Amino acid sequence: ILHAGRDQARAIALAAECSRTTHQSPVILDACRLYAALLLGVLQGHPAASWPEAVPEPAARCWGTKPLRKDVRATLTRAHTTAATGDVLQVLAATRHVLGRATSFDEAMGYTREAVREDAALVGSLVGTLYGLAHGYDALPPGRVAQLAGTEQLERASAASLAQLAQPVDEA
């Protein structure tokens, strides 16, 4: 997302292309596009509770000529079950479910452990990313932040990405 700068349509397209080398399934590629749109929506201040209202379209025509698959789009309203997650659509539904309920980072992680039997690490990473973007660095527990490996690299990459975001969008 940050690699594309402020070109949101490109960011969404790149999310699928980056996944294509290991996952060619149209469902997985569209799930990556949807998650990218959710990230962009959070960066724009859209709360998790608003996601089911409509498929996030953070930029006009961001889906290009290929709208999201109906089954992927349905994850925004699909009921989450505590069944084994095993598939990407259930992972997205669990992520939405947790973020719609959590009022703190620790609560989000607790809901993640309750919501999924398998893939808790995957759902937790998706939830943690969206939660951190939505609520900011200060909302993250300092003890957990201190446990992150490579914080210096993360801070350098974040600074470079923020500098790129400050640049004007190439209209060419």
mmCIF file of C-alpha atoms in Angstrom:
data_model
loop_
_atom_site.group_PDB
_atom_site.id
_atom_site.type_symbol
_atom_site.label_atom_id
_atom_site.label_comp_id
_atom_site.label_asym_id
_atom_site.label_seq_id
_atom_site.Cartn_x
_atom_site.Cartn_y
_atom_site.Cartn_z
ATOM 1 C CA ILE A 1 0.000 0.000 0.000
ATOM 2 C CA LEU A 2 2.682 2.463 1.013
ATOM 3 C CA HIS A 3 4.805 1.527 -2.009
ATOM 4 C CA ALA A 4 2.161 2.968 -4.349
ATOM 5 C CA GLY A 5 2.199 6.332 -2.610
ATOM 6 C CA ARG A 6 -1.096 8.149 -2.875
ATOM 7 C CA ASP A 7 -2.156 6.331 -6.058
ATOM 8 C CA GLN A 8 -4.838 4.215 -4.414
ATOM 9 C CA ALA A 9 -5.989 2.379 -7.535
ATOM 10 C CA ARG A 10 -2.380 1.320 -8.141
ATOM 11 C CA ALA A 11 -2.026 0.236 -4.503
ATOM 12 C CA ILE A 12 -5.049 -2.037 -4.818
ATOM 13 C CA ALA A 13 -3.812 -3.514 -8.087
ATOM 14 C CA LEU A 14 -0.314 -4.058 -6.642
ATOM 15 C CA ALA A 15 -1.768 -5.936 -3.667
ATOM 16 C CA ALA A 16 -3.031 -8.644 -6.023
ATOM 17 C CA GLU A 17 0.069 -8.622 -8.206
ATOM 18 C CA CYS A 18 2.382 -9.089 -5.219
ATOM 19 C CA SER A 19 0.388 -12.161 -4.230
ATOM 20 C CA ARG A 20 0.206 -13.592 -7.741
ATOM 21 C CA THR A 21 3.683 -15.163 -7.586
ATOM 22 C CA THR A 22 2.531 -17.660 -4.952
ATOM 23 C CA HIS A 23 -1.272 -17.608 -5.219
ATOM 24 C CA GLN A 24 -2.997 -17.481 -8.591
ATOM 25 C CA SER A 25 -6.504 -18.204 -7.303
ATOM 26 C CA PRO A 26 -8.916 -15.425 -8.333
ATOM 27 C CA VAL A 27 -10.450 -15.603 -4.837
ATOM 28 C CA ILE A 28 -7.078 -15.008 -3.155
ATOM 29 C CA LEU A 29 -6.158 -12.213 -5.560
ATOM 30 C CA ASP A 30 -9.467 -10.450 -4.941
ATOM 31 C CA ALA A 31 -9.113 -10.993 -1.179
ATOM 32 C CA CYS A 32 -5.767 -9.180 -1.399
ATOM 33 C CA ARG A 33 -7.417 -6.344 -3.312
ATOM 34 C CA LEU A 34 -10.170 -6.109 -0.694
ATOM 35 C CA TYR A 35 -7.697 -6.096 2.202
ATOM 36 C CA ALA A 36 -5.736 -3.337 0.446
ATOM 37 C CA ALA A 37 -8.955 -1.327 0.119
ATOM 38 C CA LEU A 38 -9.672 -1.892 3.816
ATOM 39 C CA LEU A 39 -6.180 -0.628 4.688
ATOM 40 C CA LEU A 40 -6.730 2.449 2.546
ATOM 41 C CA GLY A 41 -10.167 2.989 4.073
ATOM 42 C CA VAL A 42 -8.699 2.837 7.583
ATOM 43 C CA LEU A 43 -5.987 5.308 6.556
ATOM 44 C CA GLN A 44 -8.818 7.604 5.416
ATOM 45 C CA GLY A 45 -10.563 7.265 8.776
ATOM 46 C CA HIS A 46 -13.386 4.851 7.896
ATOM 47 C CA PRO A 47 -14.257 2.816 11.021
ATOM 48 C CA ALA A 48 -14.629 -0.959 10.861
ATOM 49 C CA ALA A 49 -18.325 -0.611 11.656
ATOM 50 C CA SER A 50 -18.877 1.119 8.288
ATOM 51 C CA TRP A 51 -17.334 -1.663 6.163
ATOM 52 C CA PRO A 52 -20.510 -3.736 5.767
ATOM 53 C CA GLU A 53 -22.417 -0.736 4.409
ATOM 54 C CA ALA A 54 -20.667 -0.956 1.072
ATOM 55 C CA VAL A 55 -17.523 -2.307 -0.446
ATOM 56 C CA PRO A 56 -14.864 0.235 0.388
ATOM 57 C CA GLU A 57 -13.876 2.189 -2.657
ATOM 58 C CA PRO A 58 -11.223 4.529 -1.322
ATOM 59 C CA ALA A 59 -10.612 6.003 -4.769
ATOM 60 C CA ALA A 60 -12.934 6.387 -7.713
ATOM 61 C CA ARG A 61 -12.600 3.474 -10.137
ATOM 62 C CA CYS A 62 -10.065 1.760 -7.842
ATOM 63 C CA TRP A 63 -11.320 -1.639 -8.936
ATOM 64 C CA GLY A 64 -10.394 -0.807 -12.522
ATOM 65 C CA THR A 65 -12.282 -2.830 -15.067
ATOM 66 C CA LYS A 66 -12.519 -5.836 -12.756
ATOM 67 C CA PRO A 67 -15.026 -5.563 -9.903
ATOM 68 C CA LEU A 68 -14.510 -7.744 -6.857
ATOM 69 C CA ARG A 69 -15.928 -11.248 -6.972
ATOM 70 C CA LYS A 70 -19.291 -11.528 -5.234
ATOM 71 C CA ASP A 71 -18.023 -14.113 -2.745
ATOM 72 C CA VAL A 72 -15.131 -11.842 -1.747
ATOM 73 C CA ARG A 73 -17.358 -8.767 -1.508
ATOM 74 C CA ALA A 74 -19.761 -10.772 0.677
ATOM 75 C CA THR A 75 -17.101 -11.173 3.403
ATOM 76 C CA LEU A 76 -18.008 -7.662 4.529
ATOM 77 C CA THR A 77 -21.444 -8.879 5.598
ATOM 78 C CA ARG A 78 -20.825 -12.610 6.002
ATOM 79 C CA ALA A 79 -21.432 -13.918 9.501
ATOM 80 C CA HIS A 80 -18.304 -15.194 11.166
ATOM 81 C CA THR A 81 -18.347 -18.676 12.651
ATOM 82 C CA THR A 82 -15.840 -20.175 15.026
ATOM 83 C CA ALA A 83 -15.269 -23.034 12.634
ATOM 84 C CA ALA A 84 -11.738 -23.687 11.458
ATOM 85 C CA THR A 85 -10.898 -20.765 9.223
ATOM 86 C CA GLY A 86 -8.842 -22.584 6.602
ATOM 87 C CA ASP A 87 -10.059 -20.341 3.777
ATOM 88 C CA VAL A 88 -9.266 -16.755 2.955
ATOM 89 C CA LEU A 89 -12.901 -15.643 2.972
ATOM 90 C CA GLN A 90 -13.406 -16.861 6.534
ATOM 91 C CA VAL A 91 -10.151 -15.153 7.548
ATOM 92 C CA LEU A 92 -11.442 -11.836 6.158
ATOM 93 C CA ALA A 93 -14.819 -12.337 7.853
ATOM 94 C CA ALA A 94 -13.089 -13.080 11.178
ATOM 95 C CA THR A 95 -10.909 -9.983 10.801
ATOM 96 C CA ARG A 96 -13.952 -7.793 10.192
ATOM 97 C CA HIS A 97 -15.820 -9.433 13.082
ATOM 98 C CA VAL A 98 -12.998 -8.815 15.566
ATOM 99 C CA LEU A 99 -12.376 -5.211 14.515
ATOM 100 C CA GLY A 100 -16.077 -4.427 14.696
ATOM 101 C CA ARG A 101 -16.161 -5.457 18.373
ATOM 102 C CA ALA A 102 -12.787 -4.481 19.844
ATOM 103 C CA THR A 103 -12.289 -1.301 21.827
ATOM 104 C CA SER A 104 -8.613 -1.888 22.635
ATOM 105 C CA PHE A 105 -5.683 -3.728 21.109
ATOM 106 C CA ASP A 106 -5.616 -6.340 23.856
ATOM 107 C CA GLU A 107 -9.357 -6.855 23.453
ATOM 108 C CA ALA A 108 -8.857 -7.292 19.685
ATOM 109 C CA MET A 109 -6.235 -9.962 20.291
ATOM 110 C CA GLY A 110 -8.478 -11.664 22.852
ATOM 111 C CA TYR A 111 -11.382 -11.690 20.403
ATOM 112 C CA THR A 112 -9.047 -13.097 17.769
ATOM 113 C CA ARG A 113 -8.126 -16.027 20.015
ATOM 114 C CA GLU A 114 -11.838 -16.634 20.706
ATOM 115 C CA ALA A 115 -12.975 -16.160 17.110
ATOM 116 C CA VAL A 116 -10.672 -18.596 15.369
ATOM 117 C CA ARG A 117 -9.366 -22.022 16.180
ATOM 118 C CA GLU A 118 -6.873 -22.125 13.345
ATOM 119 C CA ASP A 119 -5.089 -19.236 11.690
ATOM 120 C CA ALA A 120 -5.087 -17.133 14.887
ATOM 121 C CA ALA A 121 -1.626 -15.815 13.993
ATOM 122 C CA LEU A 122 -2.799 -14.812 10.506
ATOM 123 C CA VAL A 123 -6.024 -13.186 11.704
ATOM 124 C CA GLY A 124 -4.119 -11.549 14.569
ATOM 125 C CA SER A 125 -1.624 -9.995 12.158
ATOM 126 C CA LEU A 126 -4.392 -8.666 9.904
ATOM 127 C CA VAL A 127 -6.342 -7.350 12.894
ATOM 128 C CA GLY A 128 -3.222 -5.854 14.479
ATOM 129 C CA THR A 129 -2.281 -4.034 11.305
ATOM 130 C CA LEU A 130 -5.743 -2.559 10.813
ATOM 131 C CA TYR A 131 -6.131 -1.744 14.515
ATOM 132 C CA GLY A 132 -2.765 0.019 14.624
ATOM 133 C CA LEU A 133 -3.583 2.048 11.522
ATOM 134 C CA ALA A 134 -7.022 2.962 12.819
ATOM 135 C CA HIS A 135 -6.008 3.935 16.357
ATOM 136 C CA GLY A 136 -2.375 4.946 16.010
ATOM 137 C CA TYR A 137 0.892 3.959 17.594
ATOM 138 C CA ASP A 138 -0.082 5.230 21.031
ATOM 139 C CA ALA A 139 -3.027 2.795 21.189
ATOM 140 C CA LEU A 140 -0.641 -0.159 20.998
ATOM 141 C CA PRO A 141 0.509 -1.587 24.336
ATOM 142 C CA PRO A 142 4.117 -0.459 24.929
ATOM 143 C CA GLY A 143 5.100 -3.922 26.165
ATOM 144 C CA ARG A 144 3.914 -5.478 22.907
ATOM 145 C CA VAL A 145 5.649 -2.866 20.777
ATOM 146 C CA ALA A 146 8.893 -3.561 22.660
ATOM 147 C CA GLN A 147 8.590 -7.248 21.654
ATOM 148 C CA LEU A 148 8.608 -6.469 17.942
ATOM 149 C CA ALA A 149 11.689 -7.656 16.128
ATOM 150 C CA GLY A 150 13.330 -5.175 13.795
ATOM 151 C CA THR A 151 11.713 -2.018 15.157
ATOM 152 C CA GLU A 152 14.534 0.147 13.794
ATOM 153 C CA GLN A 153 13.960 -1.218 10.286
ATOM 154 C CA LEU A 154 10.207 -0.717 10.669
ATOM 155 C CA GLU A 155 10.719 2.876 11.750
ATOM 156 C CA ARG A 156 13.062 3.576 8.792
ATOM 157 C CA ALA A 157 10.636 1.967 6.333
ATOM 158 C CA SER A 158 7.737 3.931 7.826
ATOM 159 C CA ALA A 159 9.638 7.204 7.548
ATOM 160 C CA ALA A 160 10.521 6.488 3.908
ATOM 161 C CA SER A 161 6.926 5.547 3.117
ATOM 162 C CA LEU A 162 5.566 8.680 4.784
ATOM 163 C CA ALA A 163 8.026 10.776 2.777
ATOM 164 C CA GLN A 164 6.784 9.096 -0.401
ATOM 165 C CA LEU A 165 3.184 9.791 0.571
ATOM 166 C CA ALA A 166 4.068 13.477 0.881
ATOM 167 C CA GLN A 167 5.033 13.534 -2.798
ATOM 168 C CA PRO A 168 2.415 14.532 -5.399
ATOM 169 C CA VAL A 169 0.630 11.737 -7.267
ATOM 170 C CA ASP A 170 2.049 11.180 -10.753
ATOM 171 C CA GLU A 171 -0.852 11.908 -13.097
ATOM 172 C CA ALA A 172 0.963 10.569 -16.168
#
